[in-house]
């Protein structure tokens, strides 16, 4: 199951969205999570790496709406390593 950690900037930006934009964002996040399970992102999400920031990716979700993220080890992997 994918997990996430929201940054303070994300929280502030998300708070400024209109209710309609929040609904659209939730729809896109659902599609994104479905695609994570298949390993292939649908073209409509326009997922790509951010050239100026290696390891950071972005998706476009509503015209000029963009979300960025980076992958990290899963919570269970971190927990297992700290126990070993």
Coordinates of C-alpha atoms in Angstrom, one line a residue:
X1 CA 0.0 0.0 0.0
X2 CA 1.5 3.4 -1.0
X3 CA 2.1 5.8 1.8
X4 CA 3.1 9.5 1.7
X5 CA 4.3 12.3 3.9
X6 CA 2.9 15.7 3.1
X7 CA 5.2 18.7 3.3
X8 CA 4.0 21.9 4.9
X9 CA 4.1 23.5 1.5
X10 CA 1.8 20.8 0.0
X11 CA -0.6 21.3 2.9
X12 CA -0.7 25.0 2.4
X13 CA -1.2 24.7 -1.4
X14 CA -3.9 22.0 -1.0
X15 CA -5.7 24.3 1.5
X16 CA -5.9 27.0 -1.2
X17 CA -7.6 24.8 -3.8
X18 CA -11.2 25.3 -4.5
X19 CA -13.6 22.4 -3.5
X20 CA -13.8 21.4 -7.2
X21 CA -10.0 21.4 -7.5
X22 CA -9.7 19.2 -4.4
X23 CA -12.3 16.7 -5.9
X24 CA -10.3 16.6 -9.1
X25 CA -7.0 16.1 -7.3
X26 CA -8.5 13.2 -5.3
X27 CA -9.6 11.6 -8.6
X28 CA -6.2 11.9 -10.0
X29 CA -4.5 10.5 -6.8
X30 CA -6.8 7.5 -7.1
X31 CA -5.8 7.0 -10.7
X32 CA -2.1 7.5 -9.7
X33 CA -2.3 4.8 -7.0
X34 CA -4.1 2.4 -9.4
X35 CA -1.3 2.9 -11.9
X36 CA 1.4 2.4 -9.2
X37 CA 0.1 -1.1 -8.8
X38 CA 0.4 -1.8 -12.5
X39 CA 3.7 -0.1 -13.0
X40 CA 2.5 2.0 -15.9
X41 CA 1.1 5.5 -15.7
X42 CA -1.8 6.5 -17.9
X43 CA -0.8 9.2 -20.5
X44 CA -3.5 11.6 -19.1
X45 CA -1.4 12.0 -15.9
X46 CA 1.6 13.2 -17.8
X47 CA 4.1 11.7 -15.4
X48 CA 7.7 12.7 -16.0
X49 CA 10.9 13.4 -14.1
X50 CA 11.8 16.9 -13.1
X51 CA 15.0 17.7 -15.1
X52 CA 16.4 20.2 -12.6
X53 CA 15.7 17.9 -9.6
X54 CA 17.0 14.3 -10.0
X55 CA 14.7 11.8 -8.2
X56 CA 11.7 14.1 -8.2
X57 CA 8.7 13.4 -10.5
X58 CA 5.7 15.4 -11.4
X59 CA 2.2 14.8 -12.7
X60 CA -0.2 17.3 -14.2
X61 CA -3.7 17.2 -12.9
X62 CA -6.1 19.9 -14.1
X63 CA -4.6 22.2 -16.7
X64 CA -1.8 23.9 -14.8
X65 CA -2.2 21.8 -11.6
X66 CA 1.0 19.9 -10.8
X67 CA 2.0 17.6 -8.0
X68 CA 5.6 16.5 -7.3
X69 CA 6.9 13.5 -5.4
X70 CA 9.9 11.3 -4.8
X71 CA 10.1 7.7 -4.0
X72 CA 11.4 6.4 -0.7
X73 CA 11.8 3.1 1.0
X74 CA 8.5 1.7 2.3
X75 CA 7.6 2.2 5.9
X76 CA 7.9 -1.6 6.4
X77 CA 11.4 -1.7 4.9
X78 CA 12.5 1.1 7.2
X79 CA 11.0 -0.6 10.2
X80 CA 12.6 -4.0 9.4
X81 CA 16.0 -2.3 8.9
X82 CA 15.9 -0.5 12.2
X83 CA 15.1 -3.8 14.0
X84 CA 18.0 -5.7 12.4

